[in-house]
Coordinates of C-alpha atoms and ligand atoms in Angstrom, one line a residue:
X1 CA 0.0 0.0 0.0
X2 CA 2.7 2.5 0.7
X3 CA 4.4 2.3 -2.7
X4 CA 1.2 3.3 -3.8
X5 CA 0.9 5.7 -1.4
X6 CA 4.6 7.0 -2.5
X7 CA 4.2 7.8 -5.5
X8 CA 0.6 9.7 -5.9
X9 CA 1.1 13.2 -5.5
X10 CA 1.2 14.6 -1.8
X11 CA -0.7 16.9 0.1
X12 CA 1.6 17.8 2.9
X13 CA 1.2 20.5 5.7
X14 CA 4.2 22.5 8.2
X15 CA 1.4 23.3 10.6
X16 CA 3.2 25.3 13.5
X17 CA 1.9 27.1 16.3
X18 CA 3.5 30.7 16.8
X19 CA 4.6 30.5 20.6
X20 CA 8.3 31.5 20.4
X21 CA 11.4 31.6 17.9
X22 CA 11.7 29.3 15.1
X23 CA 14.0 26.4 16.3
X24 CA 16.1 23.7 14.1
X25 CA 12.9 21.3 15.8
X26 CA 10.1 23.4 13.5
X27 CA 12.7 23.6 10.4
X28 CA 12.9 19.6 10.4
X29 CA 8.9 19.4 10.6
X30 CA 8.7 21.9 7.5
X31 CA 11.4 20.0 5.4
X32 CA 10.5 16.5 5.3
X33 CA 6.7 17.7 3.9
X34 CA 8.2 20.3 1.8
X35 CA 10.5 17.5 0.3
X36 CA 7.7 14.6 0.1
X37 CA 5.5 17.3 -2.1
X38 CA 8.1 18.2 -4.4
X39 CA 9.6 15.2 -4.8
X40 CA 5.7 13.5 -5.8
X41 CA 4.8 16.9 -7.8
X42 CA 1.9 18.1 -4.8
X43 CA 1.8 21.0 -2.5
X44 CA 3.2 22.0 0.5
X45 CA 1.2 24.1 3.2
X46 CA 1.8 26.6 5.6
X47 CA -1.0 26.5 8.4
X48 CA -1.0 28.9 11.5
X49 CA -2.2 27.1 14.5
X50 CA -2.6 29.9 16.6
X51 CA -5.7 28.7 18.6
X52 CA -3.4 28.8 22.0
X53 CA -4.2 32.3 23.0
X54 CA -2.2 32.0 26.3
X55 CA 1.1 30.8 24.8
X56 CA 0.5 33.1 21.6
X57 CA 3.5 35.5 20.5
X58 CA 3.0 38.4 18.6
X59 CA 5.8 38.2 15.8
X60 CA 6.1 34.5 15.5
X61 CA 4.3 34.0 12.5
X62 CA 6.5 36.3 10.8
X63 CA 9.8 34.5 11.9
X64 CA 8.3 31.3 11.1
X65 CA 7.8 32.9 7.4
X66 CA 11.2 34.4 7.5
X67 CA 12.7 31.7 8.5
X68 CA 11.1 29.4 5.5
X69 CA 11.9 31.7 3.2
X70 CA 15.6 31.8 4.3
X71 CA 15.9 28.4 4.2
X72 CA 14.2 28.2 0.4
X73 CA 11.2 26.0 1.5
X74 CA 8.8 27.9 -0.4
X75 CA 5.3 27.1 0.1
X76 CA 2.4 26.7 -2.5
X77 CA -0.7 27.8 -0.2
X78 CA 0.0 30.4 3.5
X79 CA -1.2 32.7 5.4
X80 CA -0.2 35.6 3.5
X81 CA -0.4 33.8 0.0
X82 CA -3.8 33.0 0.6
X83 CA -5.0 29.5 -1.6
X84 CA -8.0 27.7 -2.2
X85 CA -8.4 26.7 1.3
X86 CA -8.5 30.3 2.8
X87 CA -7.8 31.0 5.4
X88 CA -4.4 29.5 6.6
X89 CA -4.8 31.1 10.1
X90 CA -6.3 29.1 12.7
X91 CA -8.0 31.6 14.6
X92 CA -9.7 32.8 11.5
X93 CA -11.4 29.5 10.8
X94 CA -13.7 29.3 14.1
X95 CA -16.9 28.8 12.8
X96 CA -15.6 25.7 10.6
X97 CA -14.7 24.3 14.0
X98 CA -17.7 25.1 16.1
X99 CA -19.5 23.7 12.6
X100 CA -17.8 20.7 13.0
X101 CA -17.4 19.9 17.2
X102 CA -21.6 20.6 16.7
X103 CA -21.9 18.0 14.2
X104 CA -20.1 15.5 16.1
X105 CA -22.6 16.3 19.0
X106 CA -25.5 15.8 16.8
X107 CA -24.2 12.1 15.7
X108 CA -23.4 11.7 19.7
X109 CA -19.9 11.5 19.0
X110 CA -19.5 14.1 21.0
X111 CA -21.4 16.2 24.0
X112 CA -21.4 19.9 25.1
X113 CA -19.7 19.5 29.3
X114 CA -20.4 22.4 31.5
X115 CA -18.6 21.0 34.4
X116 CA -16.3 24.0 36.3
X117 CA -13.1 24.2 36.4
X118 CA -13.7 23.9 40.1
X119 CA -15.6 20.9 39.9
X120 CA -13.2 19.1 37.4
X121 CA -10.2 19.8 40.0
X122 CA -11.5 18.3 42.5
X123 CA -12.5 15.3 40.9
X124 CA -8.8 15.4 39.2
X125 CA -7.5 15.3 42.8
X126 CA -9.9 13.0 44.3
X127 CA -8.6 10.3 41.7
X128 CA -4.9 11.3 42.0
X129 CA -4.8 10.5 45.9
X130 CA -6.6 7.0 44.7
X131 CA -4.2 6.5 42.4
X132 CA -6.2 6.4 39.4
X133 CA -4.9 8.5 36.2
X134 CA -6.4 11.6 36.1
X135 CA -9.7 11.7 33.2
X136 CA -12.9 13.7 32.6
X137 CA -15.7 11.5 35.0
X138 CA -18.6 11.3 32.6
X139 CA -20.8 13.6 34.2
X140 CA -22.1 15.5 31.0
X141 CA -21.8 12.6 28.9
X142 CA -25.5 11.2 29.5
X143 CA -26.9 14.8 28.7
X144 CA -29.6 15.2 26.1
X145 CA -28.0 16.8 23.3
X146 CA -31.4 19.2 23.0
X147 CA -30.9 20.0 26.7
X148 CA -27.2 20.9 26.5
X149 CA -28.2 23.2 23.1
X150 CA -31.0 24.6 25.6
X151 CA -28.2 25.3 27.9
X152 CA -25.6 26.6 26.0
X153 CA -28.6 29.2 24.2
X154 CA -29.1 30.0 27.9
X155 CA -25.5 31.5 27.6
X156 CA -24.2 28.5 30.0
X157 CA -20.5 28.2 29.7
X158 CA -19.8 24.7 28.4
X159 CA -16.6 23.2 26.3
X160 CA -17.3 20.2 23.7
X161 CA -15.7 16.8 24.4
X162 CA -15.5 13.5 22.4
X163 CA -17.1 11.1 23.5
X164 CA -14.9 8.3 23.5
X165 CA -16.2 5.1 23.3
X166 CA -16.0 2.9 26.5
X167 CA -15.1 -0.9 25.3
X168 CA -13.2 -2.0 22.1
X169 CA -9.7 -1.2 21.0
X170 CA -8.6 1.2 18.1
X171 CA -5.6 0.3 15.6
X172 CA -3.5 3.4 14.9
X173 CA -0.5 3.2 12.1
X174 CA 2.5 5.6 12.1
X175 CA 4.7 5.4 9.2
X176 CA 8.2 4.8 11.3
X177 CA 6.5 2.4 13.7
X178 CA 3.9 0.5 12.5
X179 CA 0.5 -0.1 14.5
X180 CA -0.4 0.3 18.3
X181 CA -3.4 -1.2 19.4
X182 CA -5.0 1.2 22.4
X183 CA -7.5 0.1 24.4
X184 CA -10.5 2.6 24.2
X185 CA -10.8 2.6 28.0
X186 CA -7.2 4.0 28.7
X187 CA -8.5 7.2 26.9
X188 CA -10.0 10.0 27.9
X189 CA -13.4 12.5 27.0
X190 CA -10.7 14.9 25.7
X191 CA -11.7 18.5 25.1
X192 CA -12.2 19.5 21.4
X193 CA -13.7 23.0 21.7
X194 CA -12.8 25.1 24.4
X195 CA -14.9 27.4 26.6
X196 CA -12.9 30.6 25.0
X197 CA -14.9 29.2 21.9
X198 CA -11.5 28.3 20.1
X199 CA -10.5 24.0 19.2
X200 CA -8.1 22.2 20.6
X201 CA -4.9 20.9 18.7
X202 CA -6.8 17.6 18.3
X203 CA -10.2 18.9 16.5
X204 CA -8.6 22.0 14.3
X205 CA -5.8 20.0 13.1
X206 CA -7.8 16.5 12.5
X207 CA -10.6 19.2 10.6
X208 CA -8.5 21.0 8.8
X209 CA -6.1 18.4 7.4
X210 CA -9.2 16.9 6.0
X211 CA -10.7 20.1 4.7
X212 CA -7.3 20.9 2.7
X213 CA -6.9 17.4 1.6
X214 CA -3.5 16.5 3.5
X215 CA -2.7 13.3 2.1
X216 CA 0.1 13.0 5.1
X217 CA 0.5 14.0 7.8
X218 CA 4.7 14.3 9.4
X219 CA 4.7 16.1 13.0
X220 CA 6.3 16.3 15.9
X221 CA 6.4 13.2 18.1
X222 CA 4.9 14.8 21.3
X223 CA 2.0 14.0 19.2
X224 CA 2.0 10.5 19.2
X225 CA 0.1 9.8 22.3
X226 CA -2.9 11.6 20.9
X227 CA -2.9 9.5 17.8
X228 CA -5.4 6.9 19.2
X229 CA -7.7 10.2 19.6
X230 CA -7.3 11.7 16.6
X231 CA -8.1 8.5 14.4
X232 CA -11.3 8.6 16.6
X233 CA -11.9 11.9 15.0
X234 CA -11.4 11.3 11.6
X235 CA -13.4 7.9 12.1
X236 CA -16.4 9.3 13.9
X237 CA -16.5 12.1 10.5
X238 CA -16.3 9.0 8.4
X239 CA -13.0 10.4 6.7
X240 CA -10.3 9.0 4.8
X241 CA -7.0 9.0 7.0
X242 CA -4.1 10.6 6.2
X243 CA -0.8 8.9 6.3
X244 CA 1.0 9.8 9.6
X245 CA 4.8 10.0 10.4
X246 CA 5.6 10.7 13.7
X247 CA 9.7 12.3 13.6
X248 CA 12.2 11.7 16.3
X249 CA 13.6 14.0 18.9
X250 CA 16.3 15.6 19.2
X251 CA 18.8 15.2 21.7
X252 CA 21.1 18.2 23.2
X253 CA 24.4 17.9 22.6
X254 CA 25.4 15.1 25.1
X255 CA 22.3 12.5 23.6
X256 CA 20.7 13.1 27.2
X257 CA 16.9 14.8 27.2
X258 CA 16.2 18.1 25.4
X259 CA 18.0 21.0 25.3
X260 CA 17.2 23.2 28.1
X261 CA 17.7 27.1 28.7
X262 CA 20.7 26.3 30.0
X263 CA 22.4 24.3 27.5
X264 CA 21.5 27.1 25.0
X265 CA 22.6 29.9 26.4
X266 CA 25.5 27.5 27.1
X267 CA 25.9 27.1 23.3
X268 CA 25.3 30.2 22.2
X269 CA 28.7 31.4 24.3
X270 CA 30.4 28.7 21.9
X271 CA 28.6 30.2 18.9
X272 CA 26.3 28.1 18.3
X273 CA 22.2 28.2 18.2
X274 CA 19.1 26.1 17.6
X275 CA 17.4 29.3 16.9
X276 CA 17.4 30.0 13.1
X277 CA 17.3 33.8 13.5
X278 CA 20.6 33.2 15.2
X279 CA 22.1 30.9 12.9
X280 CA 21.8 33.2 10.2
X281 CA 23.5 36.0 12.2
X282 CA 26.6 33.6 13.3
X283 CA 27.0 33.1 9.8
X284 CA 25.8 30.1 8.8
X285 CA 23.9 29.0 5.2
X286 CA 20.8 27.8 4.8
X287 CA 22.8 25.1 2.4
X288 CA 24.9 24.1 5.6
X289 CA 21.5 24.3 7.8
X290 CA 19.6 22.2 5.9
X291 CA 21.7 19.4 5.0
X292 CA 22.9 19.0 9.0
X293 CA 18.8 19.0 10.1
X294 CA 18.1 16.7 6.8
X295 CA 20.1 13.9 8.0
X296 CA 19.4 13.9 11.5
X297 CA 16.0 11.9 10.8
X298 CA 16.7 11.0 7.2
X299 CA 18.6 7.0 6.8
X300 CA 20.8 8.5 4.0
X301 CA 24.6 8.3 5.2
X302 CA 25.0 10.7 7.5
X303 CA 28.4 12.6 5.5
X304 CA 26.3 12.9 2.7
X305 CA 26.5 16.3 1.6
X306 CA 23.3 17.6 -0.3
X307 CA 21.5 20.5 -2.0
X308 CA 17.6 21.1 -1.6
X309 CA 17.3 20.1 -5.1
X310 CA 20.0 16.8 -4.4
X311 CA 17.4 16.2 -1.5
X312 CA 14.1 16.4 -3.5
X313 CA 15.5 13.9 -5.7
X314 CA 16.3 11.5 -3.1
X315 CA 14.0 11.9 -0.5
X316 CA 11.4 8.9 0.5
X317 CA 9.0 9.6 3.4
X318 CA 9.7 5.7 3.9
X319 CA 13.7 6.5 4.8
X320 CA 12.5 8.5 7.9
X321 CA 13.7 6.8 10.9
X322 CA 12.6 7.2 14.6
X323 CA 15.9 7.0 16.7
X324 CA 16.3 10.3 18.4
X325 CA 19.3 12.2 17.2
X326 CA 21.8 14.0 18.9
X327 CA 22.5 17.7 18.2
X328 CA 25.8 17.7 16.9
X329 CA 27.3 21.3 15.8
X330 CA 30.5 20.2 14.6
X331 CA 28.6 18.5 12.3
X332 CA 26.9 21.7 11.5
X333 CA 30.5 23.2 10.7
X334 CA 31.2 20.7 8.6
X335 CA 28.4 21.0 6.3
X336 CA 28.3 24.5 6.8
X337 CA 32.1 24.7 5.4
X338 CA 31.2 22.0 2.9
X339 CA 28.8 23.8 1.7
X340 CA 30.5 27.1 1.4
X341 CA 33.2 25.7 -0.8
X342 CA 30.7 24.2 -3.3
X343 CA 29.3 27.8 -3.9
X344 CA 30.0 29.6 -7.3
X345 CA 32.6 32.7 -6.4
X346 CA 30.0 35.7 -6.9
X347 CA 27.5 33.7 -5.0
X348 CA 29.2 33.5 -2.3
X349 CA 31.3 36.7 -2.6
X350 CA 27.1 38.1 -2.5
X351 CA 26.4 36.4 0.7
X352 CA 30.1 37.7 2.3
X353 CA 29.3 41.2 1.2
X354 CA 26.9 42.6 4.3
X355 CA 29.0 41.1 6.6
X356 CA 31.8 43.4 5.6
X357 CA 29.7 46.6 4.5
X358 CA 28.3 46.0 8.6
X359 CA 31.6 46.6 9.5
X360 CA 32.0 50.3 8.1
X361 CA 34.7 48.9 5.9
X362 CA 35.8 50.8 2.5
X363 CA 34.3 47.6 0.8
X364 CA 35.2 47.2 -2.7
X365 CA 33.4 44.1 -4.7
X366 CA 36.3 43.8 -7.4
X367 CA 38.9 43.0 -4.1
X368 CA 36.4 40.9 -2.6
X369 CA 35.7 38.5 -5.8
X370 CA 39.9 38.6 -5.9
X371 CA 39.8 37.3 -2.4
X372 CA 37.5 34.8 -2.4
X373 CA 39.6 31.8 -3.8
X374 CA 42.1 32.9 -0.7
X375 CA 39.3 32.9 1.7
X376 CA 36.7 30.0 0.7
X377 CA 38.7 27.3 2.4
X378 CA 39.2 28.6 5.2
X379 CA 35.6 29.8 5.9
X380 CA 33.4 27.9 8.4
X381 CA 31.0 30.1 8.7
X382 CA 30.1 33.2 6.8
X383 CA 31.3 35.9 9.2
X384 CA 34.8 34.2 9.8
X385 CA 35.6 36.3 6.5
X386 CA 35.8 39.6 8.9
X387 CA 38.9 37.8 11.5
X388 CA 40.3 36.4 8.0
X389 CA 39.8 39.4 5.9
X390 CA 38.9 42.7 7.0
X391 CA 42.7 43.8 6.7
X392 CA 42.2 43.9 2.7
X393 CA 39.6 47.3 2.9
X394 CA 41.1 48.8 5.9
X395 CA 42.9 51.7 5.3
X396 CA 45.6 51.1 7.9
X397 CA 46.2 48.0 9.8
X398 CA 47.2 48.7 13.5
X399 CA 48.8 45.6 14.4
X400 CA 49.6 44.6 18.0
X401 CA 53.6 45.5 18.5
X402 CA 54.6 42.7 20.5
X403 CA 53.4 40.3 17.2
X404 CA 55.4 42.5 15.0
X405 CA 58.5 40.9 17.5
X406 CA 59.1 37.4 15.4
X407 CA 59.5 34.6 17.9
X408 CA 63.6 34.5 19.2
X409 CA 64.0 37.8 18.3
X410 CA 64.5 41.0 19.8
X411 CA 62.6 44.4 18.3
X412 CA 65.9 45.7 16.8
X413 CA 66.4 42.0 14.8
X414 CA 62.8 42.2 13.7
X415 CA 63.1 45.9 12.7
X416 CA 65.8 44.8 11.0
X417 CA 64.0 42.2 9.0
X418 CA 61.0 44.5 8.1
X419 CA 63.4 47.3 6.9
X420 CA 64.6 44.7 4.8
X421 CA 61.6 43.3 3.4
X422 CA 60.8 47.0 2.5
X423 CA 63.7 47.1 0.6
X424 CA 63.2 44.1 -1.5
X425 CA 59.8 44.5 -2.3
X426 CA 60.3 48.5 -3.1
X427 CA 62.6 47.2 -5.4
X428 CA 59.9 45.8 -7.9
X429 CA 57.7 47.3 -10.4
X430 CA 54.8 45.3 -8.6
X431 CA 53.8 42.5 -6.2
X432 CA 52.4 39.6 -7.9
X433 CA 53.1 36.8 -5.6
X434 CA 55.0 35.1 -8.6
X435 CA 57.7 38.3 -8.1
X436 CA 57.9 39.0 -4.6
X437 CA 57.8 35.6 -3.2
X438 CA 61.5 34.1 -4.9
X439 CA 63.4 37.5 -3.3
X440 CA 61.6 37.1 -0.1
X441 CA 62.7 33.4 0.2
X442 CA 66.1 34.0 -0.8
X443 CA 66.4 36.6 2.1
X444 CA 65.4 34.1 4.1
X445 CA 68.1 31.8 2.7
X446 CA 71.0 34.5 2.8
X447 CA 69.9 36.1 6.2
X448 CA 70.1 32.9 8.7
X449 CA 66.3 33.8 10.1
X450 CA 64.0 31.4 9.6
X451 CA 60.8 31.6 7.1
X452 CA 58.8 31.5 9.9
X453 CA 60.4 34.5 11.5
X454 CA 60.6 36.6 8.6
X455 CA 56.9 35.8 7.1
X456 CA 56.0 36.4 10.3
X457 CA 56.7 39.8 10.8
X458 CA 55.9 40.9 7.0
X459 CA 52.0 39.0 7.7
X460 CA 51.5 41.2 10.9
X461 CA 52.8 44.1 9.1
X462 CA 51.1 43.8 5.9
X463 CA 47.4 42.3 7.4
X464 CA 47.8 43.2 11.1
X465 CA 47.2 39.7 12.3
X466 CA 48.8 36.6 13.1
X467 CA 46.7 34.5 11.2
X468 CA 45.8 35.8 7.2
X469 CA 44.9 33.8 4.4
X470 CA 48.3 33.3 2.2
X471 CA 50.4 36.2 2.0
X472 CA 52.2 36.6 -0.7
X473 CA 48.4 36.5 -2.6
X474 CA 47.0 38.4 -0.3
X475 CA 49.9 41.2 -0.9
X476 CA 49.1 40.9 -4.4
X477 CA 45.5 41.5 -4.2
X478 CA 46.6 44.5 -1.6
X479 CA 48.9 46.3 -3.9
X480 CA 52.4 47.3 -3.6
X481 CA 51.8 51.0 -2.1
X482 CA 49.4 49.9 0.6
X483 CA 51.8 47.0 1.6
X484 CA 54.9 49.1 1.6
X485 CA 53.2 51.9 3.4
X486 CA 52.0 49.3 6.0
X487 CA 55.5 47.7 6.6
X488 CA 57.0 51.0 6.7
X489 CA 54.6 51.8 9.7
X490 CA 55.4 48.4 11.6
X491 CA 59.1 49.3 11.0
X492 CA 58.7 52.8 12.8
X493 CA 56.4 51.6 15.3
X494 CA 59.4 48.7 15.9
X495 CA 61.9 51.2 16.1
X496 CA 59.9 53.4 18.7
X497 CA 60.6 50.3 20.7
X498 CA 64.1 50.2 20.2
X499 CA 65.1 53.4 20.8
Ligands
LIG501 N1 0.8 23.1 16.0 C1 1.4 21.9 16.3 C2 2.8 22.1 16.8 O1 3.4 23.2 16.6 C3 1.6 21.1 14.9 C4 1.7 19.7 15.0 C5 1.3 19.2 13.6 O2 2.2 19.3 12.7 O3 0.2 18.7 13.4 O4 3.3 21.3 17.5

């Protein structure tokens, strides 16, 4: 059935809920649909649950849009595209949910409760000190479904539960772990409409993947508990089920529980972030990002290094596995990195570009596009090109004077060396690595100092760091006046030392 199944085009859904920043966790949950839909020619959906109104945050939609669109995973029907199943917003769809938690009533699937809050806590604690698991006691359930309407007209505040069914079993099937048998008695009246008016998770979501057609269903899989429920749903409407896949968790770091505030803020000192907003800013691609999340749920080898389009070709919703996986960031860099070096030169001299202009540097794009076969392999992430780079558009360098002091050597030896390195490279008409290297290395022969020590004054000199991409290119790409007016100002700030 499933390589049937596999090959009809899909329906898929991303179906978050905007209660905080959009995490690697919701990035995951949008690419595997976004991938099963263009890899069997369907759509992919964006759908707002926003029914929580207590854990609702202003702003959070618009990440979650930002963040798709960052990472490429365009989608065919949204919020703000609009589609043919308008609207995309689940606040904006409470009459189709009223409409439907009614309907169940009426085929007594389902029954209108107007127990208090009170009354329900005490009943909740009553059968916590017994020892019982804590469930909705029936009270409403025998209600005459003309008297509850009576009541709720009355302006009666009531909530609308299911009405699940007291003997029998029900066989649920997720994709990743085939089927669990649940007894009907270990599950609850659960609440589908809430006295605020708006659904529950389990009645919007079961409604509206039906309405839009939603041909599977891949979530989170905090959800799997409430899959016995929600087959109840769909059952008791008579509709066809979607497939479900139910993806695995992820680990922090160490493989033990979930990432907490701590560990965050913990990884954030090192860099790092689960948040995409952050990514983004610590220079990583959405290339690197996508590939690292990709394979942590995904049986393909787990080096594999892949484009969206490289994924959409290989992806099978029957390769996803359920073993949690670890959050691994060094992986991250790898791919990142990976990634980096596979990009065309203007491409990724286009994505370098802000990070310098941020820095009030006298950016110029023909240096940068010089620069980038000098840079790229050294790049993990996108910002490292300001600590490798920035010396190439600054108008002076200011470098530290102890490093202009070669190791072994006093000030004097090292003022010494730099006077002479401003001789020799004076001496020619320009600086193309292929001229001033052979002189400097012969100095090096003829003078007794080591390479190290003489390339390592001339690199603070000329960049103002201890660590630069290759010098004698990057001289080149510098230009013979700027370098010679640099060394001539490590030689005076040297012989201020010395004197
Ligand atoms: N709104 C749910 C969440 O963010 C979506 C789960 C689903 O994909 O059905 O967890």
């Amino acid at each position: 059935m499933e390589k049937l199944l596999s090959t009809k085009p899909a329906r898929t859904r991303f179906a978050p809920s905007p209660t905080g920043r959009m995490h690697i966790g919701n990035a995951r949950s949008a690419l595997y649909p976004f991938l099963l839909a263009r890899r069997l020619g369907g759509q992919f959906i964006l759908r707002i649950e926003d029914t929580d109104q207590k854990r609702y945050e202003p702003g959070a939609e618009q990440e979650l849009i930002n963040g798709l669109r960052w990472l490429g995973l365009q989608y065919d029907e949204g919020p703000d595209i609009g589609g043919p199943h308008s609207p995309y917003r689940q606040s904006e769809r409470r009459a189709i949910y009223h409409e439907h938690a009614w309907k169940l009533v009426e085929m007594e699937k389902a029954f209108a409760c107007f127990c208090t809050p009170d009354r329900l806590d005490k009943v909740r604690q009553e059968q916590m000190k017994n020892k019982q698991n804590p469930r909705y006691d029936g009270t409403c359930r025998a209600l005459d479904s003309a008297e509850a309407r009576r009541r709720v007209d009355a302006g009666e505040k009531y909530v609308i539960r299911f009405k699940m069914p007291k003997e029998g079993s029900i066989t649920t099937a997720d994709l990743l772990r085939g089927s669990i048998t649940t007894e009907n008695s270990a599950l609850d009246d659960s609440v589908l409409l809430k006295s605020d008016g708006l659904p529950t998770y389990h009645l919007a979501a079961m409604v509206d993947d039906h309405l839009m057609e939603i041909t599977h269903v891949i979530r989170g899989s905090e959800w799997l508990p409430s899959m016995p429920l929600h087959i109840h749903i769909i059952r008791a409407f008579g509709w066809d089920e979607p497939v479900f896949a139910h993806l695995s968790v992820f680990l922090k770091p160490s493989g033990k529980g979930k990432m907490s505030k701590r560990d965050r803020a913990e990884a954030m000192k090192d860099g790092y972030s689960i948040f995409l907003g952050d990514m983004q800013e610590l220079g990583y691609t959405p290339e690197g990002v996508l590939n690292w999340i990709a394979l942590m749920g995904w049986g393909v080898p787990e080096d594999d290094v892949m484009t969206l389009d490289r994924m959409i070709e290989r992806f099978s919703i029957d390769s996803l596995t359920p073993s949690p996986a670890a959050i691994n960031f060094q992986k991250l860099d790898h791919f990142n990195a990976t990634h980096i070096r596979l990009m065309r030169t203007d491409d990724l001299a286009a994505r370098l570009k802000p990070y310098f202009t941020r820095e009030g540097l006298n950016f110029r794009d023909d240096v940068l596009l010089k620069m980038i076969p000098l840079l790229r392999e050294r790049l993990v992430t996108l910002d490292d090109c300001i600590s490798f780079g920035a010396f190439f558009f600054k108008d002076e360098v200011t470098p530290n004077p102890e490093d202009l002091i070669a190791k072994g050597l006093d000030a004097k030896q090292s003022a010494e060396i730099a006077r002479r390195a401003y001789q020799i490279l004076g001496a020619q008409p320009d600086i193309s690595h292929e001229r001033s290297e052979p002189p400097m290395r012969a100095y090096v022969e003829e003078s007794g100092f080591s390479a190290n020590q003489v390339f390592g004054i001339l690199r603070v000199a000329v960049t103002g760091q201890k660590v630069s991409p290759p010098l004698f290119e990057s001289m080149e790409i510098i230009g013979r006046d700027v370098c010679l007016k640099r060394i001539q100002n490590a030689i005076d700030v040297l012989e201020k030392i010395t004197s």
